[in-house]
Coordinates of C-alpha atoms in Angstrom, one line a residue:
M1 CA 21.1 28.8 -95.4
T2 CA 18.3 30.9 -94.0
C3 CA 18.7 33.1 -91.0
E4 CA 16.5 32.1 -88.0
I5 CA 16.3 35.8 -87.0
H6 CA 15.6 37.5 -90.3
G7 CA 14.0 34.5 -92.0
K8 CA 15.8 35.1 -95.3
R9 CA 19.0 34.3 -97.1
P10 CA 21.8 36.9 -97.3
D11 CA 22.0 39.1 -100.3
A12 CA 25.5 40.6 -99.7
G13 CA 28.2 40.5 -97.0
W14 CA 27.4 37.0 -95.8
S15 CA 29.8 37.2 -92.8
L16 CA 28.0 40.2 -91.5
W17 CA 24.7 38.5 -92.1
F18 CA 25.9 35.4 -90.4
S19 CA 27.3 37.1 -87.3
A20 CA 24.0 39.0 -86.9
C21 CA 22.2 35.6 -87.1
V22 CA 24.4 33.6 -84.7
Q23 CA 22.2 32.3 -81.9
P24 CA 23.7 31.4 -78.6
L25 CA 23.8 27.6 -78.2
E26 CA 21.1 26.1 -76.0
Y27 CA 20.9 22.8 -74.2
P28 CA 21.6 20.0 -75.1
E29 CA 24.1 21.5 -77.7
L30 CA 25.6 23.8 -75.1
F31 CA 26.2 20.9 -72.9
S32 CA 28.2 19.2 -75.6
V33 CA 30.4 22.3 -76.0
Q34 CA 30.9 22.6 -72.3
S35 CA 31.7 18.9 -72.1
A36 CA 34.3 19.3 -74.9
Q37 CA 35.8 22.2 -72.9
G38 CA 35.9 20.0 -69.8
W39 CA 37.7 17.2 -71.6
L40 CA 40.2 19.7 -72.9
E41 CA 40.9 20.9 -69.4
L42 CA 41.6 17.3 -68.5
G43 CA 44.0 16.9 -71.4
N44 CA 41.8 14.4 -73.3
F45 CA 41.7 15.8 -76.8
E46 CA 40.1 12.8 -78.3
E47 CA 37.1 12.9 -76.0
S48 CA 36.8 16.7 -76.5
A49 CA 36.7 16.2 -80.3
R50 CA 34.1 13.4 -79.9
E51 CA 31.8 15.7 -77.9
L52 CA 31.9 18.2 -80.7
E53 CA 31.1 15.5 -83.2
K54 CA 27.9 14.8 -81.4
L55 CA 26.6 18.1 -82.7
G56 CA 24.8 18.1 -86.0
P57 CA 26.5 19.3 -89.1
E58 CA 24.7 22.6 -89.0
L59 CA 26.5 23.4 -85.7
Q60 CA 30.0 22.4 -86.7
H61 CA 30.7 26.0 -87.9
H62 CA 29.1 27.7 -84.9
P63 CA 31.6 30.2 -83.5
D64 CA 31.5 28.6 -80.0
V65 CA 32.3 25.2 -81.5
L66 CA 35.1 26.6 -83.7
E67 CA 36.7 28.2 -80.6
V68 CA 36.8 24.8 -78.9
R69 CA 38.0 23.1 -82.1
W70 CA 40.9 25.7 -82.3
E71 CA 41.9 24.9 -78.7
I72 CA 42.0 21.2 -79.6
C73 CA 44.3 22.0 -82.5
A74 CA 46.5 24.3 -80.3
R75 CA 46.9 21.7 -77.5
Q76 CA 47.9 19.1 -80.1
K77 CA 50.2 21.7 -81.8
Q78 CA 48.4 21.2 -85.1
W79 CA 49.0 24.8 -86.2
Q80 CA 48.1 24.5 -89.8
A81 CA 44.7 23.1 -89.0
G82 CA 44.3 25.6 -86.2
S83 CA 45.0 28.5 -88.6
E84 CA 42.2 27.2 -90.9
V85 CA 39.8 27.0 -88.0
A86 CA 40.8 30.6 -86.9
R87 CA 40.2 31.8 -90.5
D88 CA 36.7 30.3 -90.4
L89 CA 36.1 32.0 -87.1
I90 CA 37.2 35.4 -88.5
R91 CA 35.0 35.0 -91.5
L92 CA 31.9 34.1 -89.4
V93 CA 32.4 36.6 -86.5
P94 CA 35.0 39.2 -87.3
E95 CA 33.8 41.2 -84.3
R96 CA 35.2 38.6 -81.9
P97 CA 38.8 39.0 -81.0
T98 CA 39.4 35.3 -80.5
G99 CA 39.6 34.4 -84.2
W100 CA 42.2 37.1 -84.8
L101 CA 44.3 36.1 -81.8
D102 CA 44.0 32.4 -82.7
L103 CA 45.1 33.0 -86.2
S104 CA 48.1 35.2 -85.3
Y105 CA 49.2 32.7 -82.6
A106 CA 49.0 29.8 -85.1
L107 CA 50.9 31.7 -87.7
H108 CA 53.6 32.6 -85.2
E109 CA 53.9 28.9 -84.3
L110 CA 54.2 28.1 -88.0
Q111 CA 57.3 30.4 -88.0
Q112 CA 55.3 33.1 -89.9
T113 CA 55.7 35.8 -87.2
Q114 CA 55.7 38.7 -89.7
E115 CA 52.3 37.5 -91.0
A116 CA 51.1 37.0 -87.4
W117 CA 52.1 40.6 -86.7
D118 CA 50.5 41.9 -89.8
H119 CA 47.2 40.2 -89.1
L120 CA 47.0 41.2 -85.5
F121 CA 48.4 44.7 -86.0
G122 CA 45.7 45.4 -88.6
V123 CA 42.9 44.8 -86.2
A124 CA 44.4 46.1 -82.9
G125 CA 42.4 49.3 -83.2
R126 CA 39.1 47.4 -83.2
F127 CA 39.8 45.8 -79.8
P128 CA 41.5 48.5 -77.7
K129 CA 40.3 46.9 -74.4
V130 CA 41.7 43.4 -75.1
P131 CA 45.2 43.5 -73.5
I132 CA 46.3 40.2 -74.8
I133 CA 46.3 41.7 -78.3
S134 CA 48.8 44.3 -77.2
Y135 CA 50.8 41.7 -75.3
N136 CA 51.0 39.4 -78.3
L137 CA 52.0 42.3 -80.6
A138 CA 54.8 43.1 -78.1
C139 CA 56.0 39.5 -78.3
Y140 CA 55.9 39.4 -82.1
A141 CA 57.6 42.8 -82.4
C142 CA 60.4 41.5 -80.1
Q143 CA 60.8 38.3 -82.2
L144 CA 61.0 40.5 -85.3
G145 CA 63.7 42.7 -83.8
K146 CA 61.4 45.7 -83.4
L147 CA 62.4 46.4 -79.8
W148 CA 61.1 50.0 -79.5
E149 CA 57.7 48.9 -80.9
A150 CA 57.7 45.9 -78.5
E151 CA 58.2 48.2 -75.6
Q152 CA 55.3 50.4 -76.7
W153 CA 53.0 47.5 -77.1
L154 CA 54.0 46.0 -73.8
K155 CA 53.3 49.3 -72.0
R156 CA 49.9 49.4 -73.7
A157 CA 49.2 45.8 -72.5

């Protein structure tokens, strides 16, 4: 894969290279993603997925597409598939909090709350202005019986 911005292949740290090269989606591709989101809001997961499939294979791993794909998984309670989508999102754009949040939520739903806590706690300092991270950490701490920590995270949220 060659970066459209830099015009060359990555030499090291491909996720940093990729995130620097991610271009915002433009029409008509953006319209497909927006349509997929609209179908999701209407509760039609199949149509939402079909909209994403209209995109070429080179865009199937665009972060905006992955975020919608995770939402499709979440609405259908397909947590294992959702965790895989979230891991892809983290690899591609680790500076976006959505991948980390999505992964931890999927892990929690898979009854892996300690792992959900570990993943989200490890990146909480990167996103101090994202209150849902603190809130989710409070929820996970409570589930894990860490009530004092849950209270601290809830105050922070």
